[in-house]
Amino acid sequence: MGPCETERAKNVRGTNICKNVLRLRLGEKLKVTFYQNQVIGQNHTSFTRHLGLIVHDRNMCPLRVHSWMDIEEHKLEHMWPVVTEKFDSDDMNDQRDNVLQHMRKLWNNWRGSLHKNVKSKSLHEVLKDVPMGVDKSDWEWLVKEHFLSEKFKGGKDGNPPNMATIFFETHKKGNELVEPEIVEKYAEIHELVQSEPSLTNIEVVERCFGPQCKSHVVGFGGGITTKELKGGTTSKAALWEDLKTTRKGKESLQKRMDILESKYEHLENIVIHQSSSVPSIPS
C-alpha cells in the first residue's frame, strides 16, 4: 500500500495531495495498470487524485464554462501531457480518451458538489462562502452566470422543465441529492442538457439510461409512456403539472404515515406500561 492508499485508509479529509506523486524526480513516473478502461491495483488512488487536482486547476481546466463540452480543445490537449508526465502504462496512449472521460466525470461531480452550496442559502451568503480552492471571481461567475441562470434551473416562466430539473426534483431528499450514484447521474444529465439544449426529455433519458420501455420512463415513473414524452410542449407542461401533483400527494401521504406511526408507538407504550403494572395473580 502506497502513501496515498495509506492516507485514504485513515479517512483523512483535506487538501487533495498525494505525496508519492510530489516526491517523483524529473522524468520519474508511477506505473499504472488499466483493466476495462479503468486503472486498478497499485497507484490507482494516486492516479485518481492526480486527475482530480488537474480538473480543479483553473489554469488547466476552466470553471467559467457551462459544460465540459465548452472547454476549448487546446486545453484538453494540454491536460493529457500533465497526466503522462507523472504516470505510465503499457497502453497509456491508447487510454487517452478513457482517461479524459474519467476527468470529465470528476469535473462534473465536483461542480455538482459546488452547486449544493447554492441551494439552501441567500445570494449574499453564497457569494461570501467561496469554496476552498476556488477563485473568488470564478465562483461569482459560476453562481451568477451558471447556477442561477434560467437555462440551468429550467421550468421557469411557464416553460416546461428540462430533464435535469425533473430528475433532481424526483430524486432529492430534503433539498439535495444524497446518494453518490444519483449525484453522478444528475451531473451527467445536466451536462448533456447544457451541451445539447435542443434534445427532448426522452432523448436525454435514452442517451443517459438507454432505450425505455413503453410503460415506464426513468425519472417520470410508471404510467407515462415514451410516446407521451415525444409529444409537443403542451403535453410536456401538462406532465410537469402531473408530476408536481404526484409529488405533493406523496409528501402528504408520508406525513400521514409518520403521524400514524407516532400514534401506534404511543399506544404500544401505553399497553406495555399497563401490562407491566398489573399485579400477578397467585396460583
Coordinates of C-alpha atoms in Angstrom, one line a residue:
M1 CA 0.0 0.0 0.0
G2 CA 1.5 3.3 -1.1
P3 CA 1.4 6.7 0.8
C4 CA -1.9 7.8 -0.9
E5 CA -3.5 4.5 -0.2
T6 CA -2.4 4.8 3.5
E7 CA -3.9 8.3 3.7
R8 CA -7.2 7.0 2.3
A9 CA -7.4 4.2 4.8
K10 CA -7.1 6.7 7.6
N11 CA -10.0 8.6 6.0
V12 CA -8.3 11.9 6.5
R13 CA -10.1 14.8 4.8
G14 CA -8.5 17.9 3.5
T15 CA -6.5 19.1 0.5
N16 CA -6.3 16.5 -2.2
I17 CA -2.5 16.0 -2.1
C18 CA -0.6 12.8 -2.9
K19 CA 2.9 12.7 -1.5
N20 CA 4.2 9.9 -3.7
V21 CA 3.5 12.0 -6.8
L22 CA 5.1 15.1 -5.3
R23 CA 8.2 13.1 -4.5
L24 CA 8.8 11.9 -8.1
R25 CA 12.1 13.1 -9.6
L26 CA 12.3 14.7 -13.0
G27 CA 11.4 12.1 -15.6
E28 CA 10.3 9.5 -13.0
K29 CA 6.8 8.1 -13.3
L30 CA 4.4 5.8 -11.4
K31 CA 3.3 2.6 -13.2
V32 CA -0.4 2.0 -13.5
T33 CA -2.4 -0.9 -14.9
F34 CA -5.7 -0.5 -16.9
Y35 CA -8.4 -3.1 -16.9
Q36 CA -11.7 -2.4 -18.8
N37 CA -10.5 1.1 -19.4
Q38 CA -10.0 1.9 -15.7
V39 CA -6.9 2.0 -13.5
I40 CA -6.7 -0.8 -11.0
G41 CA -4.2 -2.1 -8.4
Q42 CA -1.2 -0.2 -7.1
N43 CA -1.2 3.6 -7.6
H44 CA -4.8 3.7 -8.7
T45 CA -5.7 6.1 -5.8
S46 CA -2.8 8.3 -6.6
F47 CA -3.8 8.3 -10.3
T48 CA -7.4 9.4 -9.5
R49 CA -6.3 12.1 -7.1
H50 CA -3.9 13.4 -9.7
L51 CA -6.7 13.7 -12.2
G52 CA -8.8 15.4 -9.5
L53 CA -6.1 18.0 -9.0
I54 CA -5.9 18.7 -12.7
V55 CA -9.7 19.3 -13.1
H56 CA -9.6 21.6 -10.1
D57 CA -6.8 23.7 -11.5
R58 CA -8.3 26.8 -13.2
N59 CA -5.1 27.3 -15.3
M60 CA -5.7 23.9 -17.0
C61 CA -9.4 23.3 -16.6
P62 CA -11.6 26.4 -16.6
L63 CA -14.5 26.8 -14.3
R64 CA -16.2 29.6 -16.3
V65 CA -18.0 27.3 -18.8
H66 CA -21.5 25.9 -18.8
S67 CA -20.4 22.4 -19.8
W68 CA -17.3 20.3 -20.3
M69 CA -18.2 20.4 -24.0
D70 CA -17.4 24.2 -23.8
I71 CA -13.8 23.7 -22.8
E72 CA -11.5 24.6 -25.7
E73 CA -9.8 21.7 -27.4
H74 CA -6.3 23.1 -26.8
K75 CA -6.9 23.0 -23.1
L76 CA -8.0 19.4 -23.3
E77 CA -4.9 18.6 -25.3
H78 CA -2.7 20.2 -22.6
M79 CA -4.3 18.1 -19.8
W80 CA -3.1 14.8 -21.3
P81 CA 0.7 15.6 -21.1
V82 CA 0.1 16.6 -17.4
V83 CA -1.2 13.1 -16.8
T84 CA 1.6 11.3 -18.7
E85 CA 4.2 13.4 -17.0
K86 CA 3.6 11.5 -13.8
F87 CA 2.1 8.2 -14.8
D88 CA 2.9 5.5 -17.4
S89 CA 1.3 2.2 -18.6
D90 CA 2.0 -0.3 -21.3
D91 CA -1.0 1.0 -23.2
M92 CA -1.1 4.6 -21.9
N93 CA -1.6 6.4 -25.3
D94 CA -4.5 4.0 -26.1
Q95 CA -6.2 5.1 -22.9
R96 CA -6.2 8.8 -23.6
D97 CA -9.9 9.1 -24.4
N98 CA -10.9 7.0 -21.4
V99 CA -8.8 9.0 -19.1
L100 CA -10.2 12.3 -20.3
Q101 CA -13.7 10.8 -19.9
H102 CA -12.9 10.0 -16.3
M103 CA -11.7 13.5 -15.8
R104 CA -14.9 14.8 -17.3
K105 CA -16.8 12.7 -14.7
L106 CA -14.7 14.0 -11.9
W107 CA -15.2 17.6 -13.1
N108 CA -19.0 17.2 -13.3
N109 CA -19.1 15.6 -9.8
W110 CA -17.1 18.4 -8.4
R111 CA -19.4 21.1 -9.9
G112 CA -22.3 19.1 -8.6
S113 CA -20.9 19.3 -5.1
L114 CA -20.3 23.1 -5.5
H115 CA -24.0 23.5 -6.5
K116 CA -25.0 22.1 -3.1
N117 CA -23.7 25.3 -1.6
V118 CA -26.1 27.4 -3.6
K119 CA -29.5 25.7 -3.0
S120 CA -30.1 26.5 0.7
K121 CA -28.5 29.9 1.1
S122 CA -29.2 33.5 0.1
L123 CA -27.2 35.0 -2.7
H124 CA -25.2 37.1 -0.3
E125 CA -24.2 34.1 1.8
V126 CA -23.4 32.0 -1.3
L127 CA -21.0 34.6 -2.8
K128 CA -19.4 35.2 0.6
D129 CA -18.8 31.5 1.2
V130 CA -16.3 30.8 -1.5
P131 CA -15.4 27.0 -1.6
M132 CA -11.9 26.0 -0.8
G133 CA -9.6 26.0 -3.8
V134 CA -11.9 28.1 -6.0
D135 CA -11.0 31.6 -7.1
K136 CA -13.5 34.2 -5.9
S137 CA -14.1 35.7 -9.4
D138 CA -14.7 32.2 -10.8
W139 CA -17.1 31.4 -8.0
E140 CA -19.1 34.6 -8.7
W141 CA -19.3 33.7 -12.4
L142 CA -20.3 30.2 -11.7
V143 CA -23.1 31.3 -9.3
K144 CA -24.5 34.3 -11.2
E145 CA -24.0 33.2 -14.8
H146 CA -24.5 29.4 -14.4
F147 CA -26.2 28.1 -11.3
L148 CA -28.7 31.0 -11.2
S149 CA -29.4 31.1 -15.0
E150 CA -32.8 30.2 -16.2
K151 CA -31.3 27.6 -18.5
F152 CA -29.7 25.8 -15.6
K153 CA -32.7 26.0 -13.3
G154 CA -35.3 25.1 -16.0
G155 CA -39.1 25.1 -15.6
K156 CA -39.4 28.9 -15.1
D157 CA -41.7 31.5 -16.8
G158 CA -44.3 28.8 -17.7
N159 CA -41.9 26.8 -19.7
P160 CA -41.7 23.0 -19.1
P161 CA -38.6 21.9 -17.1
N162 CA -35.7 20.1 -18.6
M163 CA -34.8 16.5 -17.7
A164 CA -32.1 17.6 -15.3
T165 CA -34.7 19.6 -13.2
I166 CA -37.1 16.7 -13.3
F167 CA -34.5 14.2 -12.3
F168 CA -33.4 16.4 -9.4
E169 CA -37.0 17.0 -8.2
T170 CA -37.9 13.3 -8.2
H171 CA -34.7 12.1 -6.5
K172 CA -33.9 14.8 -3.9
K173 CA -34.1 14.2 -0.2
G174 CA -34.9 17.4 1.6
N175 CA -33.4 19.9 -0.9
E176 CA -30.4 18.0 -2.1
L177 CA -29.3 14.7 -3.7
V178 CA -27.7 12.3 -1.3
E179 CA -26.6 9.1 -2.9
P180 CA -23.3 9.4 -4.8
E181 CA -24.6 7.4 -7.8
I182 CA -27.6 9.8 -8.0
V183 CA -25.3 12.8 -7.8
E184 CA -23.1 11.4 -10.6
K185 CA -26.1 10.6 -12.8
Y186 CA -27.6 14.1 -12.3
A187 CA -24.2 15.6 -13.3
E188 CA -24.3 13.5 -16.5
I189 CA -27.8 14.5 -17.3
H190 CA -27.2 18.2 -16.6
E191 CA -24.1 18.3 -18.7
L192 CA -26.0 16.8 -21.7
V193 CA -28.9 19.2 -21.3
Q194 CA -26.4 22.1 -21.2
S195 CA -24.3 21.0 -24.2
E196 CA -27.3 19.9 -26.4
P197 CA -30.3 22.0 -25.4
S198 CA -32.3 21.0 -28.5
L199 CA -32.7 17.4 -27.2
T200 CA -36.1 16.5 -25.9
N201 CA -36.5 15.0 -22.5
I202 CA -37.0 11.5 -23.8
E203 CA -33.9 11.8 -25.9
V204 CA -31.9 12.9 -22.9
V205 CA -33.3 9.9 -20.9
E206 CA -32.4 7.4 -23.6
R207 CA -28.9 8.9 -24.0
C208 CA -28.2 8.5 -20.3
F209 CA -30.2 5.4 -19.4
G210 CA -30.6 3.6 -22.7
P211 CA -33.9 2.7 -24.6
Q212 CA -37.0 3.0 -22.4
C213 CA -39.9 0.5 -22.3
K214 CA -43.4 1.7 -23.3
S215 CA -44.8 1.6 -19.7
H216 CA -42.0 3.2 -17.7
V217 CA -39.6 6.0 -18.3
V218 CA -36.7 6.7 -15.9
G219 CA -37.4 9.9 -14.0
F220 CA -41.1 10.0 -14.7
G221 CA -42.4 6.9 -13.1
G222 CA -44.8 4.2 -14.3
G223 CA -47.9 5.1 -16.4
I224 CA -46.1 7.7 -18.6
T225 CA -45.1 6.3 -22.0
T226 CA -42.3 7.3 -24.4
K227 CA -45.0 8.2 -26.9
E228 CA -46.4 10.8 -24.5
L229 CA -43.0 12.3 -23.9
K230 CA -42.4 12.7 -27.6
G231 CA -45.4 14.9 -27.8
G232 CA -45.4 18.7 -28.1
T233 CA -44.6 21.3 -25.5
T234 CA -48.1 21.5 -24.2
S235 CA -48.1 17.8 -23.3
K236 CA -44.7 18.2 -21.5
A237 CA -46.0 21.1 -19.5
A238 CA -49.1 19.0 -18.5
L239 CA -46.8 16.2 -17.5
W240 CA -44.8 18.5 -15.3
E241 CA -48.0 19.6 -13.5
D242 CA -49.0 16.0 -13.1
L243 CA -45.5 15.3 -11.7
K244 CA -45.8 18.2 -9.2
T245 CA -49.2 17.0 -8.1
T246 CA -47.9 13.4 -7.6
R247 CA -45.0 14.7 -5.5
K248 CA -47.3 16.8 -3.3
G249 CA -49.6 13.7 -2.9
K250 CA -46.6 11.6 -1.9
E251 CA -45.4 14.1 0.6
S252 CA -48.9 14.4 2.1
L253 CA -49.1 10.6 2.4
Q254 CA -45.7 10.4 4.0
K255 CA -46.7 12.9 6.6
R256 CA -49.9 10.9 7.4
M257 CA -47.8 7.7 7.7
D258 CA -45.4 9.4 10.1
I259 CA -48.4 10.6 12.3
L260 CA -49.9 7.1 12.3
E261 CA -46.6 5.5 13.2
S262 CA -46.2 8.0 16.1
K263 CA -49.7 7.2 17.4
Y264 CA -49.0 3.5 17.1
E265 CA -45.8 3.8 19.1
H266 CA -47.6 5.8 21.7
L267 CA -50.4 3.3 22.1
E268 CA -47.9 0.4 22.2
N269 CA -46.0 2.1 25.1
I270 CA -49.3 2.6 27.0
V271 CA -50.2 -1.1 26.6
I272 CA -46.7 -2.2 27.7
H273 CA -46.8 0.1 30.7
Q274 CA -50.3 -1.2 31.7
S275 CA -49.3 -4.8 31.3
S276 CA -46.2 -4.3 33.5
S277 CA -48.2 -2.6 36.2
V278 CA -50.9 -5.3 36.6
P279 CA -50.1 -7.4 39.7
S280 CA -49.6 -11.1 39.2
I281 CA -52.4 -13.4 40.4
P282 CA -51.1 -16.0 42.9
S283 CA -51.8 -19.6 41.8

